[in-house]
Coordinates of N, CA and C in Angstrom, one line a residue:
X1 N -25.1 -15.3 -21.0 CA -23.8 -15.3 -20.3 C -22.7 -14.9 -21.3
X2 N -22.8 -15.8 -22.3 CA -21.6 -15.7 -23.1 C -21.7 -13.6 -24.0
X3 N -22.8 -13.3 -24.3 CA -22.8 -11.3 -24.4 C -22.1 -10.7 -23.4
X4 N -22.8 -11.5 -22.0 CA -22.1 -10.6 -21.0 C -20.8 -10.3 -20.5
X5 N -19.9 -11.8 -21.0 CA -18.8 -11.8 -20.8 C -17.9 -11.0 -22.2
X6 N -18.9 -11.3 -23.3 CA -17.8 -10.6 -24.5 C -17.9 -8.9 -24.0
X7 N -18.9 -8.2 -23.1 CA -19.4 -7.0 -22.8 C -17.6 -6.6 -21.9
X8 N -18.2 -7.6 -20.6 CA -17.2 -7.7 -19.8 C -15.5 -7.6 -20.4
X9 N -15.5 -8.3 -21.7 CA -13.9 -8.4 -21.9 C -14.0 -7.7 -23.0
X10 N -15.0 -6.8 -23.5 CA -14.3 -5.2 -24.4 C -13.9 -4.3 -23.6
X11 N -14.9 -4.2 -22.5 CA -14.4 -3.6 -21.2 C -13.0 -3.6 -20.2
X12 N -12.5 -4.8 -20.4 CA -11.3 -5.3 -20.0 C -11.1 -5.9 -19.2
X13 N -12.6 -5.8 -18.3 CA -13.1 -6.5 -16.9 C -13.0 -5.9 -16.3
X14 N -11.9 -4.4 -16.3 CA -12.0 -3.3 -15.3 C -13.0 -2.8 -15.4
X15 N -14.2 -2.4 -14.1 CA -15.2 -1.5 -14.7 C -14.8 -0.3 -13.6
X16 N -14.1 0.9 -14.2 CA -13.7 2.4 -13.2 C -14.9 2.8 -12.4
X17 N -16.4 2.6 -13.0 CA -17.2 3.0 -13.1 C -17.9 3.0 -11.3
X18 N -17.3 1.7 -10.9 CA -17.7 0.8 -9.2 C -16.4 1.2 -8.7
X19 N -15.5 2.0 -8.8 CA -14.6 2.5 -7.8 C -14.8 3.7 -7.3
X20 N -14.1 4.3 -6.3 CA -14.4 5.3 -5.3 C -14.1 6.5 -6.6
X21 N -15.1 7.3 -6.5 CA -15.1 8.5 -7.6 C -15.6 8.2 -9.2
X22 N -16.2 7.0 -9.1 CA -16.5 6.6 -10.4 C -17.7 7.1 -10.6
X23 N -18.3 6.9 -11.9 CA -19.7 6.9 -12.0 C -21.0 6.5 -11.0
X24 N -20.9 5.0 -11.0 CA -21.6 4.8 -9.7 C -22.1 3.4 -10.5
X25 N -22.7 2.4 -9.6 CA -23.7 1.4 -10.1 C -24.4 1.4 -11.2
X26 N -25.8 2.9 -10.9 CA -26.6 3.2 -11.7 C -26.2 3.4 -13.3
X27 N -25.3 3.9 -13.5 CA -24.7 4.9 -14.6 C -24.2 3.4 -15.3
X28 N -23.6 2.7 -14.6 CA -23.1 1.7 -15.5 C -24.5 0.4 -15.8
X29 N -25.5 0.6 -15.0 CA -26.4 -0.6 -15.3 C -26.9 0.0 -16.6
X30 N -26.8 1.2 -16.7 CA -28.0 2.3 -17.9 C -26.7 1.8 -19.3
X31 N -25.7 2.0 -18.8 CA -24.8 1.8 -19.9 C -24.9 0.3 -20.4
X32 N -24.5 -1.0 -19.4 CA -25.5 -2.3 -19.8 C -26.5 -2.1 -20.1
X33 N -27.2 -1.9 -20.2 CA -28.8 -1.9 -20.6 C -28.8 -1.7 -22.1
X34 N -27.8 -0.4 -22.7 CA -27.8 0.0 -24.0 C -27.1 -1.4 -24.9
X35 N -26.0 -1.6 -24.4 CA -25.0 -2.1 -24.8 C -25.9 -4.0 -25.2
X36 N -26.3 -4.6 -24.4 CA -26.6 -5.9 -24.2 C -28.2 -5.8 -25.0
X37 N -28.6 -6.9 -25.9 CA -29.4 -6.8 -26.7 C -30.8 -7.5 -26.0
X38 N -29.7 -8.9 -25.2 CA -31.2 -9.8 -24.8 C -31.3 -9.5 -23.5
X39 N -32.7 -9.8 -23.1 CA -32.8 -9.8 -22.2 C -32.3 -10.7 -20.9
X40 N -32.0 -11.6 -21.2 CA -31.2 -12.6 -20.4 C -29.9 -12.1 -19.8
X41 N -29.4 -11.3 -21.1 CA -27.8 -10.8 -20.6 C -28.1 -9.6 -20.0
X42 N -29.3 -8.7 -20.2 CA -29.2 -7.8 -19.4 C -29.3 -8.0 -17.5
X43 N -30.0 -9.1 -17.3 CA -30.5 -9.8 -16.2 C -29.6 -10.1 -15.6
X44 N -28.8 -10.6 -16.3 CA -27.5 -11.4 -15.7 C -26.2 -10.3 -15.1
X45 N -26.6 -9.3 -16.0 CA -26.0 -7.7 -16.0 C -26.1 -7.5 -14.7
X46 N -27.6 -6.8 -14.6 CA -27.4 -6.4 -13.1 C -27.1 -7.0 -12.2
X47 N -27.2 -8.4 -12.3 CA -26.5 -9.4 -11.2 C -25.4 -9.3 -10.8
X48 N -24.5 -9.5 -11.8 CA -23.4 -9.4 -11.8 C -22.7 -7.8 -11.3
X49 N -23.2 -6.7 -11.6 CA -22.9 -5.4 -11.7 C -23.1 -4.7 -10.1
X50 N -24.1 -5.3 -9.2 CA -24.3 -5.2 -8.4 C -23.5 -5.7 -7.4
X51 N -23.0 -7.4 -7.5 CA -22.4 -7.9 -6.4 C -21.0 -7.0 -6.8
X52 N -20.5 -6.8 -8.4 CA -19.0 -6.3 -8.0 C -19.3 -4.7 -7.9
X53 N -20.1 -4.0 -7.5 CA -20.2 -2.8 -7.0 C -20.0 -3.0 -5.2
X54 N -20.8 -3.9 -5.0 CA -20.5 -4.5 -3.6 C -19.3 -4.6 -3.0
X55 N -18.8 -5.6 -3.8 CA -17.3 -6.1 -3.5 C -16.3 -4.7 -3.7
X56 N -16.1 -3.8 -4.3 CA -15.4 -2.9 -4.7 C -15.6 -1.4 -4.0
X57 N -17.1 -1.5 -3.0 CA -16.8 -1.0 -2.0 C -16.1 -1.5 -0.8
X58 N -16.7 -2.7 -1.0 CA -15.6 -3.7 0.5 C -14.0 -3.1 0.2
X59 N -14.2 -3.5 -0.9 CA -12.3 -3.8 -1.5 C -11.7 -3.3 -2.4
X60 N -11.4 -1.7 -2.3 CA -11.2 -0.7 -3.0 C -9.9 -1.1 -3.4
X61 N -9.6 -1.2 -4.8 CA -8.2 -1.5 -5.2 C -7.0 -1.0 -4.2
X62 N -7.0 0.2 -3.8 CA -5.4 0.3 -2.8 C -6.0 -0.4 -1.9
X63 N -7.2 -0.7 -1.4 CA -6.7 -1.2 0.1 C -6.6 -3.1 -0.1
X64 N -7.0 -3.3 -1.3 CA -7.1 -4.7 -1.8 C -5.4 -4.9 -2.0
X65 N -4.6 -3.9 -2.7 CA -3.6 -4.1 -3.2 C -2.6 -4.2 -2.1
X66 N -2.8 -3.3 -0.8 CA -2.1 -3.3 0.5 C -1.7 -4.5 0.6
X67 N -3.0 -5.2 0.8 CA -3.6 -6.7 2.1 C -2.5 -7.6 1.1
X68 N -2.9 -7.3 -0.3 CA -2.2 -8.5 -1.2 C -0.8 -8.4 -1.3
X69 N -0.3 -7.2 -1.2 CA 1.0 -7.2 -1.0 C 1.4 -7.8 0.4
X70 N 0.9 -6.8 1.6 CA 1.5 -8.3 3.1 C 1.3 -9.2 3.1
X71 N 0.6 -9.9 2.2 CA 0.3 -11.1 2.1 C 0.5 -12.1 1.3
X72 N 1.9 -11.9 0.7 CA 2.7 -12.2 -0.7 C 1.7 -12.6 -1.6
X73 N 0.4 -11.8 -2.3 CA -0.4 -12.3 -3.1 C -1.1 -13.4 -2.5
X74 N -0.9 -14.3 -1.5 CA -2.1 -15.3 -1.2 C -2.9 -14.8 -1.0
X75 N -4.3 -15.2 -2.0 CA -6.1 -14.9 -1.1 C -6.7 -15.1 -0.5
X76 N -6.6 -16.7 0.3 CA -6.9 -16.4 2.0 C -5.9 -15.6 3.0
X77 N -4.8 -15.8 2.8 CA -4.4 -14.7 4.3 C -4.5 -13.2 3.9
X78 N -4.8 -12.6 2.3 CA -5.5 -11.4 2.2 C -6.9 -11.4 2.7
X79 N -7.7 -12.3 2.3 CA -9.0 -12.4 3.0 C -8.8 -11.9 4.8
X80 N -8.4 -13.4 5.1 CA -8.2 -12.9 6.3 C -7.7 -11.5 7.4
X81 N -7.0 -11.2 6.5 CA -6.8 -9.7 7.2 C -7.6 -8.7 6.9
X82 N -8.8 -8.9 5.9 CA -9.2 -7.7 5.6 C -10.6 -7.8 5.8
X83 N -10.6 -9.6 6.6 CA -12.2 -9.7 7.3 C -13.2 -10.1 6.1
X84 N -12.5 -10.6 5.0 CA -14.1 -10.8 3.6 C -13.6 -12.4 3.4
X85 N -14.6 -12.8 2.6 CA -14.5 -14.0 2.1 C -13.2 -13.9 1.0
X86 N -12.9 -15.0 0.7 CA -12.1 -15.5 0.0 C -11.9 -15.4 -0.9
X87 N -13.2 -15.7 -1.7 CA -13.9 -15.4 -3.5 C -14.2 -14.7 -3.8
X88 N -14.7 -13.3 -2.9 CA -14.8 -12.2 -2.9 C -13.5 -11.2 -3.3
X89 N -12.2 -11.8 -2.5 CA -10.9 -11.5 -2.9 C -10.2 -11.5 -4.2
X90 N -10.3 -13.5 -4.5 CA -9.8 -13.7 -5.6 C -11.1 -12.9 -7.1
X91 N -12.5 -12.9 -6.8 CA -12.7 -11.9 -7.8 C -12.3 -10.5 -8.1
X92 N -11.9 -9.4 -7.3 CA -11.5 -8.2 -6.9 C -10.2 -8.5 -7.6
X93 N -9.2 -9.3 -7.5 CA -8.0 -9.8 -8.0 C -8.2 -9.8 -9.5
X94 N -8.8 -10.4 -9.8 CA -8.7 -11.0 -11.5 C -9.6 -9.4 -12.2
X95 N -9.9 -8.6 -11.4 CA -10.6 -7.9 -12.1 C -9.6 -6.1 -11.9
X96 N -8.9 -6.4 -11.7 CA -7.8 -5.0 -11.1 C -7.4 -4.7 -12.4
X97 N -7.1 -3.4 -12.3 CA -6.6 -2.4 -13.9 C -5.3 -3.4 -13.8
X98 N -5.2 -4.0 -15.4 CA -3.5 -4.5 -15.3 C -3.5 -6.5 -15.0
X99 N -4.6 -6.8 -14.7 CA -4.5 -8.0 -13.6 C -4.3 -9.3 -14.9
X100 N -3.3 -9.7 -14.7 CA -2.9 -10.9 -15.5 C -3.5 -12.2 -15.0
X101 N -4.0 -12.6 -14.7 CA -5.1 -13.6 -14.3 C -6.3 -13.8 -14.5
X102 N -6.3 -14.8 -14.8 CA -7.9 -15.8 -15.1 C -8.6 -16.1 -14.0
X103 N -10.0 -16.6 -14.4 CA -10.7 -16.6 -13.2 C -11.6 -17.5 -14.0
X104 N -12.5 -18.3 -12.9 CA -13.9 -18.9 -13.2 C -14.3 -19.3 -12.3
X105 N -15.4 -19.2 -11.7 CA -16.3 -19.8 -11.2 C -17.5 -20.4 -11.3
X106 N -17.7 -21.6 -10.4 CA -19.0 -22.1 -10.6 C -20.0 -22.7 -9.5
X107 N -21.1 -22.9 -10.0 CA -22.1 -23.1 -8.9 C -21.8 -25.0 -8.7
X108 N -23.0 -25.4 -7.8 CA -23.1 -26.7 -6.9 C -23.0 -27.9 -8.2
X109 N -23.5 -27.8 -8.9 CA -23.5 -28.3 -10.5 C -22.5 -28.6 -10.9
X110 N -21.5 -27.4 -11.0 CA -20.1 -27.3 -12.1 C -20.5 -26.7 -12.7
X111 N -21.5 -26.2 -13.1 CA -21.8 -25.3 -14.3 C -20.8 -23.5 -14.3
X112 N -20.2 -23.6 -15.1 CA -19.2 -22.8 -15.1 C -20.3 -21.2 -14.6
X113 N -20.2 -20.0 -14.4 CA -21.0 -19.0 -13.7 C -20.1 -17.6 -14.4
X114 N -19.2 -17.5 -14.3 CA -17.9 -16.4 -14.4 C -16.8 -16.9 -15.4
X115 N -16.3 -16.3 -16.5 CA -15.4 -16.7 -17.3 C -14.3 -15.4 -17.6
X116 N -13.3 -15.7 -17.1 CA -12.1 -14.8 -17.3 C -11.0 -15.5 -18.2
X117 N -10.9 -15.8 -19.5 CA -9.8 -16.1 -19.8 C -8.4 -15.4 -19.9
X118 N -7.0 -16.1 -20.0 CA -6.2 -15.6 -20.2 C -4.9 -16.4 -21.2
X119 N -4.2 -15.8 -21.8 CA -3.7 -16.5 -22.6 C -3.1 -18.1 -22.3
X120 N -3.4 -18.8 -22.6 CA -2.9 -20.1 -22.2 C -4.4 -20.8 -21.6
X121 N -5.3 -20.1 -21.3 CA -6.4 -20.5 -20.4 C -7.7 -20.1 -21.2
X122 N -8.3 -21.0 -21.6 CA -9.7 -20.6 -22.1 C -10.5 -21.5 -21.7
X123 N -11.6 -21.0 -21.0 CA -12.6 -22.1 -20.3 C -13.2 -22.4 -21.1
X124 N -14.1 -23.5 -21.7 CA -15.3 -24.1 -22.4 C -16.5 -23.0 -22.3
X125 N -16.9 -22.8 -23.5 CA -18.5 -21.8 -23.3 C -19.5 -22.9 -23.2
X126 N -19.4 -24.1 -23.8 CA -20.6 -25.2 -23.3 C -20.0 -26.0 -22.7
X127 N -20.9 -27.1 -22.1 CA -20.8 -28.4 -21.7 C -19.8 -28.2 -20.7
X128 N -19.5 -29.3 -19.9 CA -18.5 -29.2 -18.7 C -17.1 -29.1 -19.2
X129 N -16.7 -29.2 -18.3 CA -15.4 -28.2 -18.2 C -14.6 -29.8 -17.8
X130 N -13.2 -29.4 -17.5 CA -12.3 -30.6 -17.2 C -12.0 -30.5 -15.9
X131 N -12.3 -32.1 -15.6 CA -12.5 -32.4 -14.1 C -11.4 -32.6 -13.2
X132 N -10.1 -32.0 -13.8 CA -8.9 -32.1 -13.7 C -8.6 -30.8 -12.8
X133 N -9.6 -29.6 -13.1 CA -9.4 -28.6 -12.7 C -9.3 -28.3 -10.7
X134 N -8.3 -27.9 -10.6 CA -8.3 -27.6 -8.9 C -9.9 -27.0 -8.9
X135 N -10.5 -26.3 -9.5 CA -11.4 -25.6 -9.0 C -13.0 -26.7 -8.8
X136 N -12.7 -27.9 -9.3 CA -13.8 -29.0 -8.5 C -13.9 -29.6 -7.0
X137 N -12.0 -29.8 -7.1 CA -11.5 -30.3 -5.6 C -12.2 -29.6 -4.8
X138 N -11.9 -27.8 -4.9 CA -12.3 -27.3 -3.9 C -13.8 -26.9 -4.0
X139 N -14.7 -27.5 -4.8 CA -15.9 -27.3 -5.0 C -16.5 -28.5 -3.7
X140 N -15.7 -29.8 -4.1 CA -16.0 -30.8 -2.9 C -15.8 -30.2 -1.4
X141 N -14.8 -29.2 -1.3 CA -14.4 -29.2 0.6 C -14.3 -27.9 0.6
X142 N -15.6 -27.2 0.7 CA -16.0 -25.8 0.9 C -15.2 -25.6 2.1
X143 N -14.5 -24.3 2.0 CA -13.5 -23.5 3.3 C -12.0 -23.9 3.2
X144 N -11.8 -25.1 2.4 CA -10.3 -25.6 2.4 C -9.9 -24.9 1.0
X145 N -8.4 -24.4 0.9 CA -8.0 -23.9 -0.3 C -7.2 -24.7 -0.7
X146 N -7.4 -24.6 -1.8 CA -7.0 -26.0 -3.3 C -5.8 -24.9 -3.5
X147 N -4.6 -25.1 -3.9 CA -3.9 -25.2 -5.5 C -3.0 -26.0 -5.6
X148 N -2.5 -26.0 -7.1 CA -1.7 -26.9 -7.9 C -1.1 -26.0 -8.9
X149 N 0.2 -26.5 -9.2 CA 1.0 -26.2 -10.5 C -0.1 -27.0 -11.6
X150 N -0.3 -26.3 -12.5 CA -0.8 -27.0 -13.7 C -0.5 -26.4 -14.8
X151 N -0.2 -27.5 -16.0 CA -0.2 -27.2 -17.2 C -1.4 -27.3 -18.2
X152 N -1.4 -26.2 -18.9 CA -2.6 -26.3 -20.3 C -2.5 -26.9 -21.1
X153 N -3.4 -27.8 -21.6 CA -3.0 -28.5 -23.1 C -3.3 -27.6 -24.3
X154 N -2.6 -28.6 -25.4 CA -2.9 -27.6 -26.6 C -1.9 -26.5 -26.8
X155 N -1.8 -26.4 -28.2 CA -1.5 -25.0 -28.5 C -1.6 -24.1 -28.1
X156 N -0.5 -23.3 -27.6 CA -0.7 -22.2 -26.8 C -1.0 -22.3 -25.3
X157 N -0.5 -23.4 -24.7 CA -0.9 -23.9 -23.6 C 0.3 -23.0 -22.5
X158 N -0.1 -23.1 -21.0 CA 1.2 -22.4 -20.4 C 0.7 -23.0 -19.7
X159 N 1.8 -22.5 -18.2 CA 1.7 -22.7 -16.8 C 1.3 -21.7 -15.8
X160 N 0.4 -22.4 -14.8 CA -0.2 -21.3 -13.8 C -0.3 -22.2 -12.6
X161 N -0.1 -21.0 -11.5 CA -0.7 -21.3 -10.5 C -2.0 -21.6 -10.4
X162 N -2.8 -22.3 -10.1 CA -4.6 -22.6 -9.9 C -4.4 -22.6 -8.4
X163 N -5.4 -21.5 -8.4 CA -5.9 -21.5 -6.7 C -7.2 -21.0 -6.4
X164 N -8.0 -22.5 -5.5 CA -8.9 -22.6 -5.7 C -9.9 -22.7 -4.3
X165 N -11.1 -22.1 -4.3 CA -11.7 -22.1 -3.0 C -13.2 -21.8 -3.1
X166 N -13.9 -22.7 -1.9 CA -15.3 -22.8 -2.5 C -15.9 -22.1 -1.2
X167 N -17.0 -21.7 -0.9 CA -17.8 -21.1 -0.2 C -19.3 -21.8 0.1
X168 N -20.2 -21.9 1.3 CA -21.7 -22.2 1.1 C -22.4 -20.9 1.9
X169 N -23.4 -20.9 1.2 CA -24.3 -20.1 1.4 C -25.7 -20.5 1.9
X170 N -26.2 -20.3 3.0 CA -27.9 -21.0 3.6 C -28.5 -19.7 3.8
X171 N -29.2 -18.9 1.9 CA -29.8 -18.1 2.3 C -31.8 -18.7 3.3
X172 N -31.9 -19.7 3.1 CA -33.1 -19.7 3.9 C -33.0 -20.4 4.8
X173 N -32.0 -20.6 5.6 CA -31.4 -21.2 7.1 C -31.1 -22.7 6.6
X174 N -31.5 -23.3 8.1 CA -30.8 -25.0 8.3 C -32.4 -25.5 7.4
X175 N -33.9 -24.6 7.4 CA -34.5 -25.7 7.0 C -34.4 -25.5 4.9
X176 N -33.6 -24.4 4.3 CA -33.6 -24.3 3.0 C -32.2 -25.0 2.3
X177 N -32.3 -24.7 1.0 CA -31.0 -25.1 0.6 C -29.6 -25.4 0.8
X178 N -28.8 -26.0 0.4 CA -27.4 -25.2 0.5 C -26.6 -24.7 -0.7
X179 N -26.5 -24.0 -1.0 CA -25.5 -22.7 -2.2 C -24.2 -23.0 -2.3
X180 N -23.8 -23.7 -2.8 CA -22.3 -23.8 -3.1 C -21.6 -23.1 -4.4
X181 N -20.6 -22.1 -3.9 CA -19.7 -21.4 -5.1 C -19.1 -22.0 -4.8
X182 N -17.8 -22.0 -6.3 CA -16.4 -22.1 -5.8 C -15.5 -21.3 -7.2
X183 N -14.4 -20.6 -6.9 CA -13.7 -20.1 -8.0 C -12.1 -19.8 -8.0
X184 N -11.7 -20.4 -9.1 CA -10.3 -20.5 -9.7 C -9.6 -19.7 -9.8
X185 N -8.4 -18.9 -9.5 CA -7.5 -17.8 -10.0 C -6.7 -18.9 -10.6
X186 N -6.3 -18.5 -11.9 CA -5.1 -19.2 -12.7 C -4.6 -18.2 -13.2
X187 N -2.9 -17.9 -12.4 CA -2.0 -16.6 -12.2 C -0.8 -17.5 -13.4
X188 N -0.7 -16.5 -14.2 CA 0.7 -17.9 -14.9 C 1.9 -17.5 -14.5
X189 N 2.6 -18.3 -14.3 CA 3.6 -18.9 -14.2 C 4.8 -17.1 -14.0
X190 N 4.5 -17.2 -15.4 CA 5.3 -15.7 -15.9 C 5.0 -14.3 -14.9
X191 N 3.4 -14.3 -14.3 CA 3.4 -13.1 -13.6 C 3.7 -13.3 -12.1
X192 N 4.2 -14.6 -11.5 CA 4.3 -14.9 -10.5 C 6.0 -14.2 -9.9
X193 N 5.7 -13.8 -8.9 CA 7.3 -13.1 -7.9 C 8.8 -13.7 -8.9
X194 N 9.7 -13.1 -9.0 CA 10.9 -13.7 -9.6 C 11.4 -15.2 -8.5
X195 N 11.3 -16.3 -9.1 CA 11.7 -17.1 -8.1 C 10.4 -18.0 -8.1
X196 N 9.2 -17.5 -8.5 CA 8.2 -18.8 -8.1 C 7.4 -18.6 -6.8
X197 N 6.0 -19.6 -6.4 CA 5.8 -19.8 -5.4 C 5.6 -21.0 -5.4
X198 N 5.6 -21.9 -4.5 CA 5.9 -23.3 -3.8 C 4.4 -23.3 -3.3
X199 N 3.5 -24.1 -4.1 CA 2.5 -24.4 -2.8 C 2.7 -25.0 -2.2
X200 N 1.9 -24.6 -0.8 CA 2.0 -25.0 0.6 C 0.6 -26.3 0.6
X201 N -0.2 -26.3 0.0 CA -1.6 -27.3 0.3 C -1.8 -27.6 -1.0
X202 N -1.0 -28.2 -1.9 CA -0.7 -28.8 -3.4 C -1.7 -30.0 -3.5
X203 N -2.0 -30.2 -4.4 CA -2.8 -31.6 -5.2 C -1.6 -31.6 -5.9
X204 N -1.8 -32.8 -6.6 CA -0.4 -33.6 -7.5 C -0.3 -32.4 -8.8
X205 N 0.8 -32.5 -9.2 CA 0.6 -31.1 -10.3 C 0.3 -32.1 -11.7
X206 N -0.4 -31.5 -12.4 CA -1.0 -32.2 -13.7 C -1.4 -31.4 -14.5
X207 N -1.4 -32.1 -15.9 CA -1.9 -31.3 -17.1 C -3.2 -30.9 -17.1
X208 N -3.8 -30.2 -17.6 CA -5.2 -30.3 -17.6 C -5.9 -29.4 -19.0
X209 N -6.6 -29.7 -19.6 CA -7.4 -29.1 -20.5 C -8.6 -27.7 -20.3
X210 N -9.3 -27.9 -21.5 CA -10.6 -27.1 -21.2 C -12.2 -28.0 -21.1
X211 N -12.2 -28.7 -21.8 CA -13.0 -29.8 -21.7 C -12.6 -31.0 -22.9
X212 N -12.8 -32.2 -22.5 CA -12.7 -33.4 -22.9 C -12.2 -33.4 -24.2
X213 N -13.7 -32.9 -25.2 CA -13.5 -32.7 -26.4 C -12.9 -32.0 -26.7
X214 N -12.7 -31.5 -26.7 CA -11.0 -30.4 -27.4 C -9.9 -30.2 -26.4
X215 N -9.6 -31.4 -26.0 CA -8.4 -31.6 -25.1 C -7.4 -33.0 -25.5
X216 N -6.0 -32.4 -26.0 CA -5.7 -33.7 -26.6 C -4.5 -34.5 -25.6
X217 N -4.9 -34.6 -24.8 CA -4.3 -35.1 -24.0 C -4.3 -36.4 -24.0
X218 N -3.1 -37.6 -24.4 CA -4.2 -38.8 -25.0 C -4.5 -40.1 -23.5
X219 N -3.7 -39.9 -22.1 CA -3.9 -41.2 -21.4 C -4.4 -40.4 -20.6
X220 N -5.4 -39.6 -20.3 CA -6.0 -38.9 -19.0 C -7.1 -39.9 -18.1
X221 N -6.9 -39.8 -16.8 CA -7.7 -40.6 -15.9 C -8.7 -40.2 -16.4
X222 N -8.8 -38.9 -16.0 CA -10.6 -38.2 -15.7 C -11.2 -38.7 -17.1
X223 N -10.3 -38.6 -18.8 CA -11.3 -38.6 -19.6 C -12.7 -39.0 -20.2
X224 N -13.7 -38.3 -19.9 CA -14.9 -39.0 -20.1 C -16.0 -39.2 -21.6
X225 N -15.0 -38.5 -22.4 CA -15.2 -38.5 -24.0 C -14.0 -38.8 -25.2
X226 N -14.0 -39.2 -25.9 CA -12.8 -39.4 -27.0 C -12.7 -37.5 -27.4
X227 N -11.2 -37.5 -27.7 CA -11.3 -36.1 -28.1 C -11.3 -36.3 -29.7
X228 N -11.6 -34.5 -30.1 CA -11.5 -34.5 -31.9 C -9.9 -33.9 -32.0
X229 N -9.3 -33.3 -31.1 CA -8.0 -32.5 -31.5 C -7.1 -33.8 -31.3
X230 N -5.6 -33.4 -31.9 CA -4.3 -34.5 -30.7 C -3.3 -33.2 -30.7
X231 N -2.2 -33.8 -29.9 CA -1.4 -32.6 -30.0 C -1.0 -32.0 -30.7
X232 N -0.5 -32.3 -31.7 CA 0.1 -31.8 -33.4 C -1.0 -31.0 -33.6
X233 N -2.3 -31.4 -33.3 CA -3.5 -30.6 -34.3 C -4.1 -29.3 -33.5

């Protein structure tokens, strides 16, 4: 994961290659293939390279950019008007030529799946993540959208919008599993409309880290480990 994402963010996360007139899927899997050493990350490659070829026919940047514009940037009432899931949206979002937003998602676990950092925002490459994060709330109540104002701890820390929304999936009906995503846009503060946006379906606003251990936040509810950093450090 962690090749594919440093692949993904030499790239810039834009890949031209899955828009209308680009190369195509193929051209870019051959290009992963060279580029990525293990085989794990190549695997993960086509996974990944496939669904946002997918999504990027659904949701060709101008017509993504339209919806998002009538839709003052919110990603459900873009969703909704343009008939796709949600997380479908907010990934097409975090991945646009230019797109100042973070992103992460994760599976039924928490196990983090997608890593988009952004300055002020860097998710944990191991171990769990902080439970503080809107993007667990909405991991518990698949279909309902989460955000909150939140601040980052640490050095270099900022403010973002987090907005958050989870999805299930029953690829082998009512008698097989259930599939739960869910994923984060953290838009900061600074690229938000002149004036701000007010959430409308807010959690309490709070600080939040990257995980426990390197979060020096020192009276946190959630904390479930002593940290090594403090704030000065």
């Amino acid at each position: 994961q962690e090749e594919l994402d440093a692949w993904l963010a030499e790239a810039g996360w834009h890949l031209p290659e899955l828009e209308p007139g680009g190369a195509g899927l193929a051209a870019l899997v051959a290009r992963a293939e060279v580029a990525l050493s293990g085989m794990a990350a190549r695997a993960l490659a086509r996974t990944y390279l496939e669904r946002a070829a997918a999504e990027a026919r659904l949701l060709p940047a101008a017509r993504l950019s339209a919806a998002l514009a009538a839709a003052a940037g919110d990603p459900p009432v873009a969703a909704a008007a343009l008939g796709v899931d949600v997380i479908a949206v907010m990934r097409r979002m975090a991945v646009l030529p230019g797109s100042a937003a973070g992103l992460v998602t994760c599976d039924a676990s928490g196990t983090l799946t997608f890593r988009k950092p952004v300055a002020g925002f860097s998710p944990p490459r191991l171990g769990a993540a902080c439970a503080l994060w809107p993007l667990f709330a909405a991991l518990a109540r698949p279909g309902a959208a989460v955000e909150a104002w939140v601040e980052t701890t640490g050095r270099g820390g900022g403010r973002f919008l987090a907005r958050a929304a989870a999805a299930v999936r029953l690829p082998g009906g009512y008698g097989g599993p259930e599939l739960r995503e869910a994923a984060m846009l953290m838009v900061p503060e600074t690229a938000l409309p002149q004036g701000g946006v007010a959430p409308m379906r807010s959690i309490a606003w709070h600080r939040v880290g990257a995980a426990c251990r390197i979060c020096p936040e020192p009276a946190c509810p959630a904390r479930s480990e002593p940290s090594i950093l403090s704030e000065a450090g």
